[in-house]
Coordinates of C-alpha atoms and ligand atoms in Angstrom, one line a residue:
X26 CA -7.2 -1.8 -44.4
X27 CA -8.0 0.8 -41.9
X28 CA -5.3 -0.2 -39.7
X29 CA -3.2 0.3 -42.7
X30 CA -4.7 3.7 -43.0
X31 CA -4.2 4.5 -39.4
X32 CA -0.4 3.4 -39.6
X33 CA -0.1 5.5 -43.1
X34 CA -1.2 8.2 -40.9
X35 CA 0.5 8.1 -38.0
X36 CA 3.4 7.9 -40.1
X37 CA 2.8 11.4 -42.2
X38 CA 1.9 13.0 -38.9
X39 CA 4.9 11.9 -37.4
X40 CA 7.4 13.2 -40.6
X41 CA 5.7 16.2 -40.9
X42 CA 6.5 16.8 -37.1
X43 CA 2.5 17.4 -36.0
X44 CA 2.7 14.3 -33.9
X45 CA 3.9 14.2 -30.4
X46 CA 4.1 11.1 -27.9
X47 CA 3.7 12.4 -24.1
X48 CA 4.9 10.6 -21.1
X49 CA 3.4 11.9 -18.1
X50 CA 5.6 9.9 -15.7
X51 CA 5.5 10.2 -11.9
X52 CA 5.1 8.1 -8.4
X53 CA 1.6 6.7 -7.5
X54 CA -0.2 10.1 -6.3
X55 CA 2.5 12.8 -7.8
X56 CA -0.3 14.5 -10.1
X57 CA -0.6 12.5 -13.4
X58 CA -4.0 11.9 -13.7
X59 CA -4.7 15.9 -12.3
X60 CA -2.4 17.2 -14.7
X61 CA -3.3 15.0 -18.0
X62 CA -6.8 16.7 -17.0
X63 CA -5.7 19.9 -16.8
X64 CA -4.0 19.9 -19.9
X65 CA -6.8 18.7 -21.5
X66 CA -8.9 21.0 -20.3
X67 CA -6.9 23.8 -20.9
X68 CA -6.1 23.2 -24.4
X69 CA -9.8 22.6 -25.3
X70 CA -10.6 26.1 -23.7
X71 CA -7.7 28.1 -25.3
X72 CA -9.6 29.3 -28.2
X73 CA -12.2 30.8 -26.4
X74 CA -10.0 32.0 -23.3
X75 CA -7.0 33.9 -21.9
X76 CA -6.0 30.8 -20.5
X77 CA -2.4 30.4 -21.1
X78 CA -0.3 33.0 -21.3
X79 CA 2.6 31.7 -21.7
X80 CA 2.0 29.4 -24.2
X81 CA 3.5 31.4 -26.7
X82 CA 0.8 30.4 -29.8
X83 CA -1.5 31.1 -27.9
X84 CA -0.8 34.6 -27.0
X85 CA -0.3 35.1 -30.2
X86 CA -4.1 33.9 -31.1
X87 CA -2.9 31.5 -33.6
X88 CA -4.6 28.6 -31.8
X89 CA -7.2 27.7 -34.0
X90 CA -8.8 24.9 -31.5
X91 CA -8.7 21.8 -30.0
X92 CA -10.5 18.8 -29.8
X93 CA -10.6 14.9 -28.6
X94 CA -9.9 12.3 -31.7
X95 CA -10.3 9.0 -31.4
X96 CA -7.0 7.3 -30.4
X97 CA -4.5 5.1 -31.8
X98 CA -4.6 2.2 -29.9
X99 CA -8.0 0.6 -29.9
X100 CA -7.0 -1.7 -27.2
X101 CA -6.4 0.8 -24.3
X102 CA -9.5 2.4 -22.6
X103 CA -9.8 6.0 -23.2
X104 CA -8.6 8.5 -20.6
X105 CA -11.5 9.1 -18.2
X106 CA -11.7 13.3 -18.9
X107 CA -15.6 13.5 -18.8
X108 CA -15.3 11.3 -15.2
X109 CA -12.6 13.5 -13.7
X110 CA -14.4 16.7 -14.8
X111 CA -17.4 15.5 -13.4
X112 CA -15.7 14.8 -10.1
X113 CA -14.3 18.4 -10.3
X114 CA -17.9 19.9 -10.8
X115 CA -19.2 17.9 -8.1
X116 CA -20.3 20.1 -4.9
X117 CA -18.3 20.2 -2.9
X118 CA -15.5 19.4 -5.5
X119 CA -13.6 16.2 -5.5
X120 CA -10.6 14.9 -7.1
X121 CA -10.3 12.7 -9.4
X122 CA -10.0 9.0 -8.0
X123 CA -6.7 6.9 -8.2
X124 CA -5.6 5.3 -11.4
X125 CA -5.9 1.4 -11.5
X126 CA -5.2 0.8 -15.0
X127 CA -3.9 2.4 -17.8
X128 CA -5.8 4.4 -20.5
X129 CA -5.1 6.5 -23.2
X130 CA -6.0 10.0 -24.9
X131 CA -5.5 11.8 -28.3
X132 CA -5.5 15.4 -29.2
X133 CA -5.7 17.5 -32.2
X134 CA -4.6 20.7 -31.9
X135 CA -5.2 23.0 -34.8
X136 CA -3.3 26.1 -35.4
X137 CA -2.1 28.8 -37.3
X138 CA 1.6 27.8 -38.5
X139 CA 4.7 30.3 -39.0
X140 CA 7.1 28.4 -40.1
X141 CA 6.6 28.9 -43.9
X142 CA 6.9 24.9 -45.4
X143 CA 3.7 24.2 -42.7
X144 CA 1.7 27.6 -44.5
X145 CA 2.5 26.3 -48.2
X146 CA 0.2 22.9 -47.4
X147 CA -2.6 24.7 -45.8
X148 CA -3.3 28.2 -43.7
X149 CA -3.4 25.6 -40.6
X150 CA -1.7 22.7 -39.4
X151 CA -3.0 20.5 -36.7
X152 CA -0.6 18.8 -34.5
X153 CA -1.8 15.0 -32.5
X154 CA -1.1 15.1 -29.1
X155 CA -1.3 11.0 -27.6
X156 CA -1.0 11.3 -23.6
X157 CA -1.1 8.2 -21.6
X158 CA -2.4 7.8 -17.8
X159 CA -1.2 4.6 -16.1
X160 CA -1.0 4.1 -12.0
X161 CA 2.5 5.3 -10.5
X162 CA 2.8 2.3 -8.8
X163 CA 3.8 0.0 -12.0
X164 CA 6.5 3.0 -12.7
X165 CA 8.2 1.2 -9.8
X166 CA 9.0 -2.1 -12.2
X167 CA 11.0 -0.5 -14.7
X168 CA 14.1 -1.0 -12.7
X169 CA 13.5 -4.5 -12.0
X170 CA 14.6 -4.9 -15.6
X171 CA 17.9 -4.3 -14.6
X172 CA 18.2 -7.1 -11.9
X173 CA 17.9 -10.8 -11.6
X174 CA 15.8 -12.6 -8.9
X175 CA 18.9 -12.8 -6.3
X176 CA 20.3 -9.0 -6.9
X177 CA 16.4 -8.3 -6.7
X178 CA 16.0 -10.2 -3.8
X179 CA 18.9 -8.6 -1.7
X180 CA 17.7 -5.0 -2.9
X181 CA 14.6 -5.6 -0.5
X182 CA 16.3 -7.1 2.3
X183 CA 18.5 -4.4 2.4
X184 CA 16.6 -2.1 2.4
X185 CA 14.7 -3.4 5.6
X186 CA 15.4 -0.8 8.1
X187 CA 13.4 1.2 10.5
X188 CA 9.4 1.6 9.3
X189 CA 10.0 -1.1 7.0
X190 CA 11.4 -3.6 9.0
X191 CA 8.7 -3.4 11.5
X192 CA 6.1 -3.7 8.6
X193 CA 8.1 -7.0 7.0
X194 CA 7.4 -8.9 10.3
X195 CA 4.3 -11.3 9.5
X196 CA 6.4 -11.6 5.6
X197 CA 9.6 -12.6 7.6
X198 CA 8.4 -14.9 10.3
X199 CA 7.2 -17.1 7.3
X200 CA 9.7 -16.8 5.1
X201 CA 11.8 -18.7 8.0
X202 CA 9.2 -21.1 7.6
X203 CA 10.1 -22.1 3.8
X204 CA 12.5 -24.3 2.8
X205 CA 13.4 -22.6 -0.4
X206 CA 15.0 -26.3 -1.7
X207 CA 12.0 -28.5 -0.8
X208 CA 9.5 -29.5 -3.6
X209 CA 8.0 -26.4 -5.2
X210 CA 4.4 -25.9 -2.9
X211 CA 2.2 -23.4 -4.8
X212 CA -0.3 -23.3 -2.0
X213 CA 2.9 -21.8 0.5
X214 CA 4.1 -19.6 -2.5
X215 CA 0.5 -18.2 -2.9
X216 CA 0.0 -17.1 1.2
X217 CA 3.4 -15.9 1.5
X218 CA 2.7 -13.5 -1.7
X219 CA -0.1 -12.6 0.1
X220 CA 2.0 -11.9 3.8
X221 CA 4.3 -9.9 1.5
X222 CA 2.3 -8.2 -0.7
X223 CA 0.2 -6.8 2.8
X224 CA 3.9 -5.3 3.8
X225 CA 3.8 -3.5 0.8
X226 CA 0.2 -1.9 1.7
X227 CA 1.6 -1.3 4.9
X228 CA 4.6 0.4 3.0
X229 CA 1.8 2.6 1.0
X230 CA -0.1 3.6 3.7
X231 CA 2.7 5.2 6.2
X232 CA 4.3 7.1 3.0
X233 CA 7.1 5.0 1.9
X234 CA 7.0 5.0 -2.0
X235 CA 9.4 2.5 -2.8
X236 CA 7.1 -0.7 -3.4
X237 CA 8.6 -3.3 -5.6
X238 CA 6.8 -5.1 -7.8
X239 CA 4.3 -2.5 -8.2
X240 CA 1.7 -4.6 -9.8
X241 CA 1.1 -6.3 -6.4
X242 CA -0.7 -3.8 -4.7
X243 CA -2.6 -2.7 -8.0
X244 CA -3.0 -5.6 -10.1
X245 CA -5.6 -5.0 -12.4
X246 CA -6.5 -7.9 -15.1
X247 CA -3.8 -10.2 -13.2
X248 CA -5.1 -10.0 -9.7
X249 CA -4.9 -14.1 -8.4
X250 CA -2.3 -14.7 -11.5
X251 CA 0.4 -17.0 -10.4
X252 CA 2.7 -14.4 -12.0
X253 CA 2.3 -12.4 -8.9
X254 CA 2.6 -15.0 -6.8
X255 CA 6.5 -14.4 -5.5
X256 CA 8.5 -12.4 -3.2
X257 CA 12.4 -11.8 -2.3
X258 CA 14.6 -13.9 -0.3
X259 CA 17.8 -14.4 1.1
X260 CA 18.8 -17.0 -1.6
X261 CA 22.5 -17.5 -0.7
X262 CA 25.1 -16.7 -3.2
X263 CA 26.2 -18.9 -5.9
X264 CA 23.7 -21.6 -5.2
X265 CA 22.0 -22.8 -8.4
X266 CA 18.4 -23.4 -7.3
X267 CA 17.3 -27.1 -7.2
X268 CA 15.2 -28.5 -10.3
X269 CA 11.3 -28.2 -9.2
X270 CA 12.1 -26.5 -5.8
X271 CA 10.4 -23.4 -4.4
X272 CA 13.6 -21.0 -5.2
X273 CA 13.3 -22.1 -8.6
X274 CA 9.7 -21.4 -8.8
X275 CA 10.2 -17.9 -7.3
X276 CA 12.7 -17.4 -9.8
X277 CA 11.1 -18.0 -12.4
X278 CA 7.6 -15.9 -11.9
X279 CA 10.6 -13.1 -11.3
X280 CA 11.8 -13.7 -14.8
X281 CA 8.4 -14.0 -16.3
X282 CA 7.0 -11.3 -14.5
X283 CA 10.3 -9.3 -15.9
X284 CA 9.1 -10.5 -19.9
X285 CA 5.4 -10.8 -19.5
X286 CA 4.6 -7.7 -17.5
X287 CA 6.9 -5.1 -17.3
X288 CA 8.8 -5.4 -20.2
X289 CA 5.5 -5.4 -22.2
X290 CA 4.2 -2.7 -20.3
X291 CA 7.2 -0.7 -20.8
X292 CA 7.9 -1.4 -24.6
X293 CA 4.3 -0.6 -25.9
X294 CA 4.3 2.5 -24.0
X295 CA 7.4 4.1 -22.9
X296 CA 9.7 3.3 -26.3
X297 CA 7.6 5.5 -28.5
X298 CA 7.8 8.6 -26.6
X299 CA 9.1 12.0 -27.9
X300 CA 8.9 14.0 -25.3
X301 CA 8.9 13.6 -20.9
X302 CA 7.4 14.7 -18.3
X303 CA 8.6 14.3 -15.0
X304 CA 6.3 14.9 -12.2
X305 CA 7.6 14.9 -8.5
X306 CA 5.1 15.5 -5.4
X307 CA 8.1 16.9 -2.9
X308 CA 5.8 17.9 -0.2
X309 CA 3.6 15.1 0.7
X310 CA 6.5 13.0 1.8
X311 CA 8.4 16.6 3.3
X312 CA 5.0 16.5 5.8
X313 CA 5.3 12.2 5.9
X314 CA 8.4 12.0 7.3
X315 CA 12.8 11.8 6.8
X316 CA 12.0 8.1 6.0
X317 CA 9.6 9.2 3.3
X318 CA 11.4 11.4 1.9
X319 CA 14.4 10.0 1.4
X320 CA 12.4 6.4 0.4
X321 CA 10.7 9.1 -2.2
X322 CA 14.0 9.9 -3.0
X323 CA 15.7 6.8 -3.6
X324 CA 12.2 5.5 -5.8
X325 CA 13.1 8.5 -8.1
X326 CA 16.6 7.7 -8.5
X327 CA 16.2 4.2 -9.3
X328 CA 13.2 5.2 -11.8
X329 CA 15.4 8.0 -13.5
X330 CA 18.0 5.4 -14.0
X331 CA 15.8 3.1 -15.9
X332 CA 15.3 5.5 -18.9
X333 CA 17.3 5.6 -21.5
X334 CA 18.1 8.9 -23.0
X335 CA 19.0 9.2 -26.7
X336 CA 19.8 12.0 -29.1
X337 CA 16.0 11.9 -31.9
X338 CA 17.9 12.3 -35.0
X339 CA 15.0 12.9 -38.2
X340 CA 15.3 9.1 -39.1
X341 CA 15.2 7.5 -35.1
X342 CA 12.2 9.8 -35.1
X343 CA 10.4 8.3 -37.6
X344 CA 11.3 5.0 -37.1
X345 CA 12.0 4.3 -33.2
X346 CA 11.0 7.9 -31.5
X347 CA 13.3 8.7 -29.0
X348 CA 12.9 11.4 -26.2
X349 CA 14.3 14.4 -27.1
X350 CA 13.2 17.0 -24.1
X351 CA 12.3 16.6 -20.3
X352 CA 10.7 18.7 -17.8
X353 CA 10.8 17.8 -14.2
X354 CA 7.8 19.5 -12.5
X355 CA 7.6 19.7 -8.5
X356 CA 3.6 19.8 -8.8
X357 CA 0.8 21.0 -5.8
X358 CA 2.8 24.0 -5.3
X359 CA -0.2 25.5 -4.5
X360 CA 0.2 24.2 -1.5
X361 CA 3.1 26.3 -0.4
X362 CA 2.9 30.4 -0.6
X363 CA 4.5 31.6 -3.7
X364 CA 7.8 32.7 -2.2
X365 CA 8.4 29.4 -1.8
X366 CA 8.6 28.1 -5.5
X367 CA 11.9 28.7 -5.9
X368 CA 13.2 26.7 -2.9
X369 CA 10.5 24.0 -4.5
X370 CA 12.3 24.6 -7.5
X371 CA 15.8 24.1 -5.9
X372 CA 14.8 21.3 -3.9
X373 CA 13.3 19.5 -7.1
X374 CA 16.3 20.0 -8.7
X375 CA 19.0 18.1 -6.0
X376 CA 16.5 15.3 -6.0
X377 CA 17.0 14.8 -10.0
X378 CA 20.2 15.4 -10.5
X379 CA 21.8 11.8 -11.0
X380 CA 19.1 12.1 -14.2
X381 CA 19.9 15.4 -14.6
X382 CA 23.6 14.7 -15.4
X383 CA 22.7 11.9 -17.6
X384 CA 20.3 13.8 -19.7
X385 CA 22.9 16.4 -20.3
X386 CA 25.2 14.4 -21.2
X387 CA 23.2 12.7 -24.1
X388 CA 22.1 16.1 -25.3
X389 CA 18.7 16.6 -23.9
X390 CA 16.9 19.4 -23.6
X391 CA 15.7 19.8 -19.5
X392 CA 14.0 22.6 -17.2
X393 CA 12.8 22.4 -14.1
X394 CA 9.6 24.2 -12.7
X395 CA 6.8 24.4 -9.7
X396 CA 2.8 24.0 -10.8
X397 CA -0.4 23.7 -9.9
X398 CA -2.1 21.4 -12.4
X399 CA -5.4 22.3 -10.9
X400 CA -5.3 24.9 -8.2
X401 CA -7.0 24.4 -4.8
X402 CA -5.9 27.4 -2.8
X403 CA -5.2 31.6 -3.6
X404 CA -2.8 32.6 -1.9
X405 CA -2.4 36.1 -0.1
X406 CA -1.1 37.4 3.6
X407 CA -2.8 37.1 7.2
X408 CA -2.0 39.8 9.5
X409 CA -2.1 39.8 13.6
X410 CA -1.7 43.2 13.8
X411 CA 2.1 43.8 14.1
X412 CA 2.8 41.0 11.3
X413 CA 2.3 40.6 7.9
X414 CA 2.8 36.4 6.9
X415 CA 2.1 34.6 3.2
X416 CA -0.4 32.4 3.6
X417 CA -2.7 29.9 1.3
X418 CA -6.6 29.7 2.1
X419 CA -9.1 26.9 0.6
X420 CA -11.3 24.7 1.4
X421 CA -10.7 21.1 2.8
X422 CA -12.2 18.0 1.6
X423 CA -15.1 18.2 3.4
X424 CA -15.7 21.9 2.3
X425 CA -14.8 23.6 5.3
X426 CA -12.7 27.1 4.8
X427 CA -9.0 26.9 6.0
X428 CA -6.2 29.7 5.7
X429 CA -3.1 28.6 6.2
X430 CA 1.0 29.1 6.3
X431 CA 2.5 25.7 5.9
X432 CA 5.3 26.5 6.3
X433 CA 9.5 26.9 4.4
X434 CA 10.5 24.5 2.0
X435 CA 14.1 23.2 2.5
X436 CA 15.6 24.8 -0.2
X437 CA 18.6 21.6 -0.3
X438 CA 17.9 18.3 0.9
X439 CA 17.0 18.3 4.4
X440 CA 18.6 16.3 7.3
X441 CA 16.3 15.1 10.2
X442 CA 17.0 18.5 11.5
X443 CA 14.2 20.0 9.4
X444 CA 11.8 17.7 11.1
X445 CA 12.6 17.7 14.4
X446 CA 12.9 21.7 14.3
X447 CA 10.0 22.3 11.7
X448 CA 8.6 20.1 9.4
X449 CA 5.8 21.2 7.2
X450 CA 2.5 21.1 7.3
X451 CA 0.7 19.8 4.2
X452 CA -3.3 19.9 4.4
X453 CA -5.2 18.1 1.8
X454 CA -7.6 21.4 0.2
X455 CA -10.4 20.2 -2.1
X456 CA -9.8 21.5 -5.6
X457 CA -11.4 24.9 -6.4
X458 CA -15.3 25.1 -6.9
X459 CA -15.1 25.3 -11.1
X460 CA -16.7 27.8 -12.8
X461 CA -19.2 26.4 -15.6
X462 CA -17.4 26.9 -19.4
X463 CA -14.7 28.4 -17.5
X464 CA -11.0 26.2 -17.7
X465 CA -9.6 25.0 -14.4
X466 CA -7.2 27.3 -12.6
X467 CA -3.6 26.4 -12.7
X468 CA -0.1 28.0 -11.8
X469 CA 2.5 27.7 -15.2
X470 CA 0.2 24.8 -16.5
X471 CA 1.2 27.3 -19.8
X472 CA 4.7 26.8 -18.8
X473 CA 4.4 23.7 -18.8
X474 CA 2.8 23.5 -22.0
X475 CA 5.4 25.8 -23.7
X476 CA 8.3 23.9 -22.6
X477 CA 6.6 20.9 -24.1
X478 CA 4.8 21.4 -27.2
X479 CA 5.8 25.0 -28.0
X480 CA 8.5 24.3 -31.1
X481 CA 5.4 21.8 -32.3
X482 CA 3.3 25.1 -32.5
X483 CA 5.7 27.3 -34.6
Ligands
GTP16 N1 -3.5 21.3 -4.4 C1 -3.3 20.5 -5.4 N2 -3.4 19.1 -5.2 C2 -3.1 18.3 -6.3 C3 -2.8 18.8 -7.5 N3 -2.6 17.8 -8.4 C4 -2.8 16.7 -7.6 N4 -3.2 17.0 -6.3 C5 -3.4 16.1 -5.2 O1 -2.7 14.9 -5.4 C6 -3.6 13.8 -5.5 C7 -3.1 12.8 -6.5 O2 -3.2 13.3 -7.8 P1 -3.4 12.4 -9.1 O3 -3.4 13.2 -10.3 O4 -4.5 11.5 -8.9 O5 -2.0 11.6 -9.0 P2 -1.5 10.4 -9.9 O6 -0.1 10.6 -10.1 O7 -2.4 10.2 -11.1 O8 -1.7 9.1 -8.9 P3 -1.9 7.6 -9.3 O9 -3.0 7.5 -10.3 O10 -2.3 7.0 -8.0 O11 -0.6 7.1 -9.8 C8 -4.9 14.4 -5.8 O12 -6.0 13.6 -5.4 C9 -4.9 15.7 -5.1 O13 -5.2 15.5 -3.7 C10 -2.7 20.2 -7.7 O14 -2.3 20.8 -8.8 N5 -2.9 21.0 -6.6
MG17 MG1 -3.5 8.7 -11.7

């Protein structure tokens, strides 16, 4: 019966339009988990602050307040705000750890209406907010929905150049090893998955962001699961694999992996969604390297190309929400002086443009913008005497002060050029110290905000 309720509910929410889905979407280490915080944050300050000024209700004081409601998926852990607020209140301040599982929050958000069908029901309307943090890393499987185990497979040996190959090495010397149409051997399977799935650490940890299947190197409940237990290889075209042999054990985990995991994964969270939020972390890989950046790159594309984009008439909104508005974010850009946004912004917007298109085409609202979600440095200028240079000062993780000029952000794509001449330098700054009652300091978190929940707030 109280399920029933809750569904009853969800369902008036959602037709009187004070119910919106957020994806927060992004790479492993692009901002999610800062940015779900900050918004949070933010929005449970507003009523009491000048906090976002560009947030048009808010200017207007029509916020009423905001609070945290119990969710509506009793099966997801709750988003871990008090934990991450904690860790920004720690001395000195820290940020809040990786994601290894997914997790869920719900705001209401109660306000003064203007439009004049919300002010006959009541002088304020509240509108549900449901925001979902999950690790980057599983973003990475969507696209595996689109390939079988052989176009799979031939995806990753391709793309075993430079870095990469040197990383596969243990992964290929054993492949060699297995005769993929010998009696399936579950104990080989197993330490190969292993050899492979330490390649894709390896990938992680030199800044290459393309790591397919994504569940391998963060597993949560199905760490040891023989679901997991595969890895691509050259299969040889047009040979049907023999009954009980390894290829057709590989195979299959592929497929069920495809159904159990990621399609389950992706249908309980990402179908519902109204609205998208795209979050891109351009400079870590500009400081990583060309590899990294264009690996960043291609990770995106193939990401972008997974969603499907369709127009939310009244009736697909109540029944199968689609998204209707997207905003691509190039987040930390406190890390860059301020004149730089607009090459961030620039930059962000070559890198998205295959999605970009697509979007357009099916009607889409999009924007593109540089933030801070949580803001570690304040930026200002250095002088030697003769000069005058931007520059960003904070602290680093271990408290120390540092001023800085990082240096120019490409405003196009960059060739290897840009490295070899002058690359940029990206520093990690602990966030800022936070004031008590005070909400975190940002850069167009409001924007943000406006762009996606504004026309809820009206
Ligand atoms: N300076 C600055 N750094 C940020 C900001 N947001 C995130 N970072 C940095 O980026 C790191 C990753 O941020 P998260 O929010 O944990 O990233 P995520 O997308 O949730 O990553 P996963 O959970 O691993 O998928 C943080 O630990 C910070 O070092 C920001 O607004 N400013
Ligand atoms: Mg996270």
């Amino acid at each position: 019966m109280k399920k029933l309720t809750q569904e009853v509910n969800d369902f008036l929410y959602r037709s009187m339009d004070s119910h919106v889905r957020i994806a927060v979407t992004g790479l492993s280490r692009a901002g999610k988990t800062a940015f779900i915080t900050s918004m949070v944050n933010q929005l449970l300050h507003t009523s009491t602050h000048d906090n976002l000024p560009l947030l048009k209700s808010a200017r207007e004081k029509r916020i009423v307040g905001a609070k945290r409601v119990p969710q509506h998926n009793m099966m997801v852990p709750r988003f871990a705000y008090d934990d991450a607020m904690e860790q920004l209140h720690a001395h000195p301040p820290e940020w809040p750890i990786p994601t290894r599982d997914v997790s869920e929050i719900r705001l209401a958000l109660k306000y003064k209406p203007k439009q004049r069908h919300k002010k006959i029901l009541s002088p304020t309307s509240t509108l549900h907010i449901d925001i979902i943090d999950y690790p980057g890393e599983w973003l990475l499987d969507l696209p595996l929905l689109n390939m079988d185990f052989e176009e799979w497979s031939n995806s990753q040996i391709e793309a075993l150049k430079g870095q990469r190959k040197e990383l596969a090495g243990e992964w290929l010397t054993q492949l060699e090893t297995l005769d993929l149409d010998a009696e399936a051997d579950e104990k080989k399977l197993e330490h190969i998955s292993s050899v492979y799935t330490k390649y894709l650490h390896g990938c992680k940890e030199v800044g290459l962001h393309w790591v397919q299947p994504g569940r391998f190197v963060l597993p949560g409940d199905l760490a040891g699961a023989p679901v997991l237990q595969f890895f691509p290889c050259i299969t040889g075209s047009n040979s049907k694999p023999k009954k009980n042999s390894n290829l057709e054990m590989l195979s299959k985990r592929y497929s069920e992996y495809q159904e159990k995991v990621v399609k389950a994964f992706y249908k309980q969270y990402f179908s519902t969604f109204d609205r998208q939020l795209v979050l891109v972390d351009c400079l870590s890989p500009l400081n990583a390297s060309h590899e990294a950046f264009n690996d960043m790159s291609v990770a995106l594309e193939q990401i972008m190309h997974s969603f499907r984009y369709g127009r939310s008439g009244l009736l697909k909104r109540l029944f199968s929400p689609k998204i209707d508005k997207i905003l691509f974010a190039a987040t930390k850009a406190d890390h860059v002086t301020p004149e730089q946004h607009s090459n961030l912004v620039s930059l962000l917007q070559q890198l998205v443009h295959p999605a970009w298109q697509n979007a357009a085409f099916e009607n889409i609202e999009m924007n593109c913008i540089a933030m801070a979600s949580i803001q570690a440095t304040t930026a200002g200028f250095i002088s030697d005497g003769e000069a005058t240079i931007p520059a960003i000062q904070g602290s680093t993780l271990e408290g120390e002060p540092m001023t800085l000029f990082p240096g120019e952000v490409p405003q196009k794509l960059p060739n290897s050029d840009y490295w070899e001449k002058s690359g940029f330098e990206f520093s990690n700054f602990a966030p800022k110290a936070k004031v008590d009652y005070a909400p975190i300091e940002h850069t167009r978190m409001d924007k943000a905000l406006e762009y996606i929940i504004g026309d809820k707030l009206k």
